Amino acid sequence: VWVSTDHDEIENVAKQFGAQVHRRSSEASKDSSTSLDAIIEFLNYHNEVDIIGNIQATSPCLHPTDLQKVAEMIREEGYDSVFSVVRRHQFRWGEIQKGVREMTEPLNLNPAKRPRRQDWDGELYENGSFYFAKRHLIEMGYLQGGKMAYYEMRAEHSVDIDVDIDWPIAEQRVLRFGYFGKEKLKEIKLFVCNIDGCLTNGHIYVSGDQKEIISYDVKDAIGISLLKKSGIEVRLISERACSKQTLSSLKLDCKMEVSVPDKLAVVDEWRKEMGLCWKEVAYLGNEVSDEECLKKVGLSGVPADACAAAQKAVGYICKSNGGRGALREFAEHVFLLMEKVINSCQK
């Protein structure tokens, strides 16, 4: 896997995930540059490459099995180029243009015999997810040509981010239909949350009689309640010497440990006590002290205002800040993925 970029941060992220990096020239990095420009430049440095699979960053629901099948189509079935399509059931009409066409006309249907969606095969549209082609085609300036074939992707995996409105749709699709690695997701049995900066916003108020006062969002308390109702054990942890009396006044009814110098050791003890593997644990953290736990668990998350080290260690970054709904948001993420686990088991 190669990443072609002229951006230092993108290069660093690519290398963190094990990709090789081709530093793109300024000529191939203009706003007007095409994917083909970047691919041709790459091939100029790599004579050993015979087939290019161009994967679009704006299509985040790609699955490895699709790419493997397409590579086989070129290697074993003799195709020169294969590209991704999706089936759409949409009726198209001609555009009205003053002085040219005063009324619209149907383009792919007969209104007198209008079919039902389920009785119509639909049409195939390029979805922009990937383009595979042999070297000689690309050197001629083509991503598609020669003996061509399409690869029909499932509609739920067919995500293409073109305009701003596509972004929230893509986020939901990725959570529900994205690729989550080779290992199957397991049902979450233990949910651990760092108190400071996750359950709370990290602010501490001190009263005149030196009593500590903290605040939390009611949405997060509801999130804890929903987790517990679904059978998930919720526990709280802090490296700070929090007042247990103050925490108990929150009435969250959760087991908690404070003054914890090694959070990973405590969470590991909880895990063993419940007879769980790490894949059955979810952890919401926000600090460097949470980093090892975040890397170890099956599902990891941080609030939007978490430190950089914690953000790099996780699979999910909340839109909400700590103490402002992040716990509830991460709980919803857990529920969504658990629905995926249940559906896969039923299949």
Tab-separated table of C-alpha atoms in Angstrom:
chain	number	residue	atom	x	y	z
A	1	VAL	CA	0.000	0.000	0.000
A	2	TRP	CA	1.374	3.372	-1.069
A	3	VAL	CA	0.088	6.811	-0.131
A	4	SER	CA	0.836	9.634	-2.549
A	5	THR	CA	0.939	13.019	-0.781
A	6	ASP	CA	2.805	16.293	-0.454
A	7	HIS	CA	1.610	16.792	3.139
A	8	ASP	CA	3.837	16.061	6.167
A	9	GLU	CA	0.988	15.135	8.540
A	10	ILE	CA	-0.609	12.773	6.029
A	11	GLU	CA	2.806	11.167	5.499
A	12	ASN	CA	3.210	10.616	9.252
A	13	VAL	CA	-0.238	9.063	9.637
A	14	ALA	CA	0.309	6.810	6.600
A	15	LYS	CA	3.591	5.528	8.049
A	16	GLN	CA	1.983	4.934	11.464
A	17	PHE	CA	-0.428	2.539	9.784
A	18	GLY	CA	2.306	0.734	7.850
A	19	ALA	CA	1.890	2.308	4.402
A	20	GLN	CA	4.780	3.408	2.213
A	21	VAL	CA	4.806	7.050	1.118
A	22	HIS	CA	5.469	8.610	-2.262
A	23	ARG	CA	6.214	12.327	-1.876
A	24	ARG	CA	4.174	13.953	-4.589
A	25	SER	CA	5.775	16.778	-6.586
A	26	SER	CA	4.332	20.287	-6.654
A	27	GLU	CA	3.400	19.721	-10.307
A	28	ALA	CA	1.129	16.816	-9.338
A	29	SER	CA	-0.234	18.595	-6.236
A	30	LYS	CA	-2.066	21.530	-7.766
A	31	ASP	CA	-5.773	22.130	-7.145
A	32	SER	CA	-6.289	21.218	-10.790
A	33	SER	CA	-4.247	17.984	-10.597
A	34	THR	CA	-6.099	14.729	-11.236
A	35	SER	CA	-5.694	11.286	-9.681
A	36	LEU	CA	-4.280	10.164	-13.008
A	37	ASP	CA	-1.528	12.816	-12.807
A	38	ALA	CA	-0.467	11.475	-9.399
A	39	ILE	CA	-0.561	7.836	-10.549
A	40	ILE	CA	1.505	8.487	-13.673
A	41	GLU	CA	4.088	10.325	-11.577
A	42	PHE	CA	4.215	7.383	-9.154
A	43	LEU	CA	4.749	4.887	-11.997
A	44	ASN	CA	7.692	6.933	-13.270
A	45	TYR	CA	9.505	5.944	-10.062
A	46	HIS	CA	8.274	2.337	-9.891
A	47	ASN	CA	9.005	0.204	-12.929
A	48	GLU	CA	8.221	-2.941	-10.928
A	49	VAL	CA	4.487	-2.106	-10.727
A	50	ASP	CA	2.275	-3.773	-13.372
A	51	ILE	CA	-1.205	-3.121	-11.954
A	52	ILE	CA	-2.445	-0.067	-10.077
A	53	GLY	CA	-5.425	-0.085	-7.730
A	54	ASN	CA	-6.414	3.553	-7.232
A	55	ILE	CA	-8.405	3.775	-3.991
A	56	GLN	CA	-10.279	7.029	-3.412
A	57	ALA	CA	-9.957	8.589	0.040
A	58	THR	CA	-13.493	9.989	-0.311
A	59	SER	CA	-14.998	6.468	-0.262
A	60	PRO	CA	-14.426	5.285	3.312
A	61	CYS	CA	-16.547	2.094	3.308
A	62	LEU	CA	-14.233	-0.058	1.198
A	63	HIS	CA	-13.719	-3.636	2.359
A	64	PRO	CA	-10.569	-5.692	1.640
A	65	THR	CA	-12.575	-8.569	0.137
A	66	ASP	CA	-13.859	-6.286	-2.654
A	67	LEU	CA	-10.338	-5.188	-3.546
A	68	GLN	CA	-9.025	-8.760	-3.476
A	69	LYS	CA	-11.758	-9.909	-5.876
A	70	VAL	CA	-11.007	-7.078	-8.299
A	71	ALA	CA	-7.278	-7.883	-8.278
A	72	GLU	CA	-8.194	-11.487	-9.156
A	73	MET	CA	-10.346	-10.289	-12.065
A	74	ILE	CA	-7.299	-8.596	-13.599
A	75	ARG	CA	-4.711	-11.239	-12.732
A	76	GLU	CA	-6.744	-14.359	-13.473
A	77	GLU	CA	-9.594	-13.341	-15.800
A	78	GLY	CA	-7.578	-11.171	-18.177
A	79	TYR	CA	-9.276	-7.809	-17.697
A	80	ASP	CA	-7.238	-4.672	-18.396
A	81	SER	CA	-9.309	-2.425	-16.139
A	82	VAL	CA	-12.012	-2.847	-13.489
A	83	PHE	CA	-13.897	-0.062	-11.716
A	84	SER	CA	-16.528	0.115	-8.990
A	85	VAL	CA	-20.217	0.744	-9.584
A	86	VAL	CA	-23.415	0.759	-7.548
A	87	ARG	CA	-26.947	-0.042	-8.652
A	88	ARG	CA	-29.390	2.867	-8.439
A	89	HIS	CA	-33.141	2.792	-8.842
A	90	GLN	CA	-33.666	6.410	-9.901
A	91	PHE	CA	-35.807	7.701	-12.749
A	92	ARG	CA	-34.058	10.328	-14.859
A	93	TRP	CA	-35.707	13.245	-16.692
A	94	GLY	CA	-34.411	15.658	-19.329
A	95	GLU	CA	-33.485	19.170	-18.200
A	96	ILE	CA	-35.709	22.064	-19.320
A	97	GLN	CA	-33.666	24.707	-21.177
A	98	LYS	CA	-35.192	27.934	-22.435
A	99	GLY	CA	-35.098	28.188	-26.200
A	100	VAL	CA	-34.022	24.551	-26.555
A	101	ARG	CA	-36.452	22.350	-24.666
A	102	GLU	CA	-39.561	23.804	-23.066
A	103	MET	CA	-40.775	20.672	-21.337
A	104	THR	CA	-39.092	17.696	-19.735
A	105	GLU	CA	-38.980	14.195	-21.176
A	106	PRO	CA	-38.360	10.842	-19.499
A	107	LEU	CA	-34.874	9.449	-20.102
A	108	ASN	CA	-35.035	5.939	-18.686
A	109	LEU	CA	-38.696	5.097	-18.164
A	110	ASN	CA	-42.082	5.015	-19.821
A	111	PRO	CA	-44.480	6.983	-17.576
A	112	ALA	CA	-47.404	5.029	-19.022
A	113	LYS	CA	-45.823	1.834	-17.713
A	114	ARG	CA	-44.042	3.133	-14.662
A	115	PRO	CA	-42.372	0.169	-12.918
A	116	ARG	CA	-42.190	-0.377	-9.207
A	117	ARG	CA	-38.680	-0.075	-7.803
A	118	GLN	CA	-38.604	-3.740	-6.757
A	119	ASP	CA	-39.643	-4.832	-10.279
A	120	TRP	CA	-36.937	-2.802	-12.020
A	121	ASP	CA	-33.285	-3.844	-12.308
A	122	GLY	CA	-32.138	-0.225	-12.043
A	123	GLU	CA	-28.967	1.201	-13.599
A	124	LEU	CA	-25.257	0.965	-12.830
A	125	TYR	CA	-23.438	4.155	-11.828
A	126	GLU	CA	-19.746	4.692	-11.125
A	127	ASN	CA	-19.414	5.323	-7.403
A	128	GLY	CA	-15.775	6.496	-7.403
A	129	SER	CA	-14.559	3.996	-4.783
A	130	PHE	CA	-11.745	2.496	-6.847
A	131	TYR	CA	-10.234	2.124	-10.315
A	132	PHE	CA	-7.899	-0.777	-11.153
A	133	ALA	CA	-5.927	-0.744	-14.405
A	134	LYS	CA	-2.865	-2.278	-15.999
A	135	ARG	CA	0.222	-0.135	-16.360
A	136	HIS	CA	0.110	0.229	-20.161
A	137	LEU	CA	-3.387	1.769	-20.002
A	138	ILE	CA	-2.383	4.353	-17.405
A	139	GLU	CA	0.711	5.306	-19.378
A	140	MET	CA	-1.623	5.980	-22.316
A	141	GLY	CA	-3.636	8.329	-20.058
A	142	TYR	CA	-6.561	6.005	-19.240
A	143	LEU	CA	-7.957	4.639	-15.980
A	144	GLN	CA	-10.556	2.679	-17.955
A	145	GLY	CA	-9.973	0.930	-21.275
A	146	GLY	CA	-9.012	-2.286	-23.051
A	147	LYS	CA	-10.973	-5.291	-21.834
A	148	MET	CA	-13.137	-3.556	-19.226
A	149	ALA	CA	-15.335	-4.847	-16.435
A	150	TYR	CA	-17.212	-3.282	-13.541
A	151	TYR	CA	-17.400	-4.517	-9.973
A	152	GLU	CA	-20.790	-3.959	-8.355
A	153	MET	CA	-20.467	-2.879	-4.732
A	154	ARG	CA	-23.179	-3.256	-2.130
A	155	ALA	CA	-25.230	-0.078	-1.753
A	156	GLU	CA	-24.436	0.257	1.952
A	157	HIS	CA	-20.686	0.224	1.172
A	158	SER	CA	-21.055	2.739	-1.632
A	159	VAL	CA	-20.170	6.033	0.033
A	160	ASP	CA	-18.762	8.973	-1.919
A	161	ILE	CA	-17.994	12.295	-0.228
A	162	ASP	CA	-18.366	15.070	-2.807
A	163	VAL	CA	-20.093	17.909	-0.952
A	164	ASP	CA	-20.490	18.918	2.704
A	165	ILE	CA	-23.870	17.189	3.124
A	166	ASP	CA	-22.247	13.851	2.262
A	167	TRP	CA	-19.991	14.013	5.336
A	168	PRO	CA	-22.524	13.244	8.137
A	169	ILE	CA	-24.079	10.534	5.951
A	170	ALA	CA	-20.633	8.980	5.438
A	171	GLU	CA	-19.932	9.063	9.195
A	172	GLN	CA	-23.074	7.066	9.942
A	173	ARG	CA	-22.402	4.610	7.105
A	174	VAL	CA	-18.857	3.996	8.330
A	175	LEU	CA	-20.077	3.277	11.871
A	176	ARG	CA	-22.691	0.816	10.633
A	177	PHE	CA	-21.093	-0.711	7.541
A	178	GLY	CA	-17.383	0.135	7.712
A	179	TYR	CA	-14.500	-2.299	7.992
A	180	PHE	CA	-13.413	-3.013	11.561
A	181	GLY	CA	-10.440	-5.303	11.006
A	182	LYS	CA	-9.891	-9.013	10.553
A	183	GLU	CA	-11.041	-9.981	14.027
A	184	LYS	CA	-14.789	-10.065	14.572
A	185	LEU	CA	-16.239	-7.530	16.986
A	186	LYS	CA	-17.221	-8.950	20.346
A	187	GLU	CA	-20.088	-7.896	22.556
A	188	ILE	CA	-19.008	-5.261	25.096
A	189	LYS	CA	-19.456	-6.375	28.718
A	190	LEU	CA	-17.424	-3.703	30.576
A	191	PHE	CA	-17.422	0.065	29.949
A	192	VAL	CA	-14.714	2.062	31.756
A	193	CYS	CA	-14.696	5.862	31.853
A	194	ASN	CA	-12.039	8.251	33.140
A	195	ILE	CA	-13.756	10.612	35.561
A	196	ASP	CA	-11.738	13.782	34.997
A	197	GLY	CA	-12.253	15.278	31.558
A	198	CYS	CA	-14.642	12.546	30.370
A	199	LEU	CA	-17.484	12.234	32.868
A	200	THR	CA	-16.675	15.782	34.027
A	201	ASN	CA	-15.243	18.685	32.074
A	202	GLY	CA	-12.118	18.602	34.251
A	203	HIS	CA	-13.032	21.759	36.161
A	204	ILE	CA	-12.946	21.593	39.961
A	205	TYR	CA	-14.749	24.105	42.137
A	206	VAL	CA	-13.925	24.559	45.823
A	207	SER	CA	-16.510	25.871	48.271
A	208	GLY	CA	-15.779	28.228	51.169
A	209	ASP	CA	-15.506	25.276	53.546
A	210	GLN	CA	-12.927	23.660	51.225
A	211	LYS	CA	-15.310	21.057	49.818
A	212	GLU	CA	-14.728	19.950	46.254
A	213	ILE	CA	-17.524	20.528	43.757
A	214	ILE	CA	-17.677	18.940	40.315
A	215	SER	CA	-20.336	18.990	37.619
A	216	TYR	CA	-21.485	16.546	34.955
A	217	ASP	CA	-23.957	16.521	32.091
A	218	VAL	CA	-27.331	14.844	32.619
A	219	LYS	CA	-26.977	13.353	29.107
A	220	ASP	CA	-23.926	11.430	30.334
A	221	ALA	CA	-25.794	10.145	33.379
A	222	ILE	CA	-28.523	8.887	31.036
A	223	GLY	CA	-25.793	7.275	28.923
A	224	ILE	CA	-24.548	5.351	31.970
A	225	SER	CA	-28.108	4.293	32.794
A	226	LEU	CA	-28.677	3.025	29.238
A	227	LEU	CA	-25.414	1.071	29.283
A	228	LYS	CA	-26.372	-0.610	32.540
A	229	LYS	CA	-29.879	-1.420	31.300
A	230	SER	CA	-28.341	-3.153	28.294
A	231	GLY	CA	-26.342	-5.395	30.641
A	232	ILE	CA	-22.988	-3.594	30.393
A	233	GLU	CA	-21.035	-3.088	33.618
A	234	VAL	CA	-19.954	0.584	33.967
A	235	ARG	CA	-16.953	1.545	36.106
A	236	LEU	CA	-15.219	4.872	36.736
A	237	ILE	CA	-11.529	5.517	37.235
A	238	SER	CA	-9.287	8.483	38.121
A	239	GLU	CA	-5.598	9.023	38.801
A	240	ARG	CA	-6.584	11.959	40.992
A	241	ALA	CA	-7.454	11.640	44.675
A	242	CYS	CA	-11.117	12.480	44.101
A	243	SER	CA	-13.440	12.684	47.061
A	244	LYS	CA	-15.505	9.474	47.048
A	245	GLN	CA	-18.153	11.312	49.024
A	246	THR	CA	-18.423	13.873	46.212
A	247	LEU	CA	-18.581	11.121	43.564
A	248	SER	CA	-21.181	9.126	45.503
A	249	SER	CA	-23.378	12.238	45.610
A	250	LEU	CA	-23.658	11.977	41.817
A	251	LYS	CA	-25.776	8.825	42.437
A	252	LEU	CA	-24.468	7.022	39.354
A	253	ASP	CA	-24.302	3.674	41.194
A	254	CYS	CA	-20.995	2.651	39.586
A	255	LYS	CA	-17.951	0.975	41.062
A	256	MET	CA	-15.031	3.416	40.986
A	257	GLU	CA	-11.330	3.579	41.786
A	258	VAL	CA	-9.489	6.830	42.534
A	259	SER	CA	-5.825	7.692	43.182
A	260	VAL	CA	-4.882	5.142	40.519
A	261	PRO	CA	-1.223	5.413	39.426
A	262	ASP	CA	-1.531	2.619	36.834
A	263	LYS	CA	-4.938	2.567	35.118
A	264	LEU	CA	-4.061	-0.352	32.846
A	265	ALA	CA	-3.322	-2.577	35.864
A	266	VAL	CA	-6.669	-1.729	37.482
A	267	VAL	CA	-8.685	-2.242	34.287
A	268	ASP	CA	-6.824	-5.524	33.669
A	269	GLU	CA	-7.778	-6.650	37.191
A	270	TRP	CA	-11.430	-5.748	36.540
A	271	ARG	CA	-11.321	-7.603	33.224
A	272	LYS	CA	-9.930	-10.778	34.804
A	273	GLU	CA	-12.372	-10.531	37.694
A	274	MET	CA	-15.270	-10.565	35.178
A	275	GLY	CA	-13.660	-13.290	33.030
A	276	LEU	CA	-13.467	-11.075	29.943
A	277	CYS	CA	-11.050	-10.726	27.049
A	278	TRP	CA	-9.850	-7.236	26.082
A	279	LYS	CA	-12.171	-7.208	23.043
A	280	GLU	CA	-15.138	-7.174	25.460
A	281	VAL	CA	-13.997	-3.931	27.133
A	282	ALA	CA	-14.733	-0.346	26.042
A	283	TYR	CA	-12.767	2.591	27.433
A	284	LEU	CA	-13.371	6.346	27.305
A	285	GLY	CA	-10.258	8.358	28.194
A	286	ASN	CA	-8.721	11.734	27.498
A	287	GLU	CA	-5.194	11.887	28.923
A	288	VAL	CA	-1.729	10.408	28.411
A	289	SER	CA	-2.418	8.197	31.432
A	290	ASP	CA	-5.287	6.599	29.478
A	291	GLU	CA	-3.197	5.840	26.382
A	292	GLU	CA	-2.273	2.217	27.206
A	293	CYS	CA	-5.870	1.343	28.117
A	294	LEU	CA	-7.136	2.938	24.906
A	295	LYS	CA	-4.723	0.853	22.829
A	296	LYS	CA	-5.588	-2.408	24.597
A	297	VAL	CA	-9.397	-2.494	24.652
A	298	GLY	CA	-11.836	-3.635	21.979
A	299	LEU	CA	-13.545	-0.240	21.633
A	300	SER	CA	-11.811	3.016	22.527
A	301	GLY	CA	-13.009	6.600	22.489
A	302	VAL	CA	-12.020	10.106	23.585
A	303	PRO	CA	-13.882	13.428	23.921
A	304	ALA	CA	-13.275	16.071	21.247
A	305	ASP	CA	-11.003	18.023	23.618
A	306	ALA	CA	-8.793	15.070	24.606
A	307	CYS	CA	-5.017	15.452	24.454
A	308	ALA	CA	-3.207	14.628	21.195
A	309	ALA	CA	-1.626	11.415	22.502
A	310	ALA	CA	-5.024	10.023	23.540
A	311	GLN	CA	-6.595	10.988	20.207
A	312	LYS	CA	-3.907	9.096	18.290
A	313	ALA	CA	-4.567	5.931	20.315
A	314	VAL	CA	-8.287	5.557	19.647
A	315	GLY	CA	-10.777	4.325	17.119
A	316	TYR	CA	-13.468	6.926	17.867
A	317	ILE	CA	-13.212	10.657	18.596
A	318	CYS	CA	-16.430	12.184	19.922
A	319	LYS	CA	-17.848	15.441	18.615
A	320	SER	CA	-18.697	16.418	22.204
A	321	ASN	CA	-16.230	17.647	24.809
A	322	GLY	CA	-15.613	15.943	28.129
A	323	GLY	CA	-18.417	16.563	30.608
A	324	ARG	CA	-20.572	17.839	27.744
A	325	GLY	CA	-22.151	14.667	26.381
A	326	ALA	CA	-19.064	12.711	25.244
A	327	LEU	CA	-19.921	9.707	27.426
A	328	ARG	CA	-23.465	9.513	26.031
A	329	GLU	CA	-22.126	9.874	22.476
A	330	PHE	CA	-19.576	7.080	22.950
A	331	ALA	CA	-22.270	4.908	24.526
A	332	GLU	CA	-24.379	5.375	21.378
A	333	HIS	CA	-21.339	4.327	19.334
A	334	VAL	CA	-21.056	1.161	21.435
A	335	PHE	CA	-24.763	0.385	20.944
A	336	LEU	CA	-24.435	0.835	17.182
A	337	LEU	CA	-21.508	-1.569	16.948
A	338	MET	CA	-23.211	-4.069	19.257
A	339	GLU	CA	-26.165	-4.060	16.858
A	340	LYS	CA	-23.657	-5.012	14.144
A	341	VAL	CA	-22.368	-7.871	16.323
A	342	ILE	CA	-25.882	-9.167	16.959
A	343	ASN	CA	-26.824	-8.982	13.272
A	344	SER	CA	-23.669	-10.863	12.236
A	345	CYS	CA	-24.415	-13.600	14.786
A	346	GLN	CA	-27.969	-13.979	13.473
A	347	LYS	CA	-26.651	-14.388	9.917
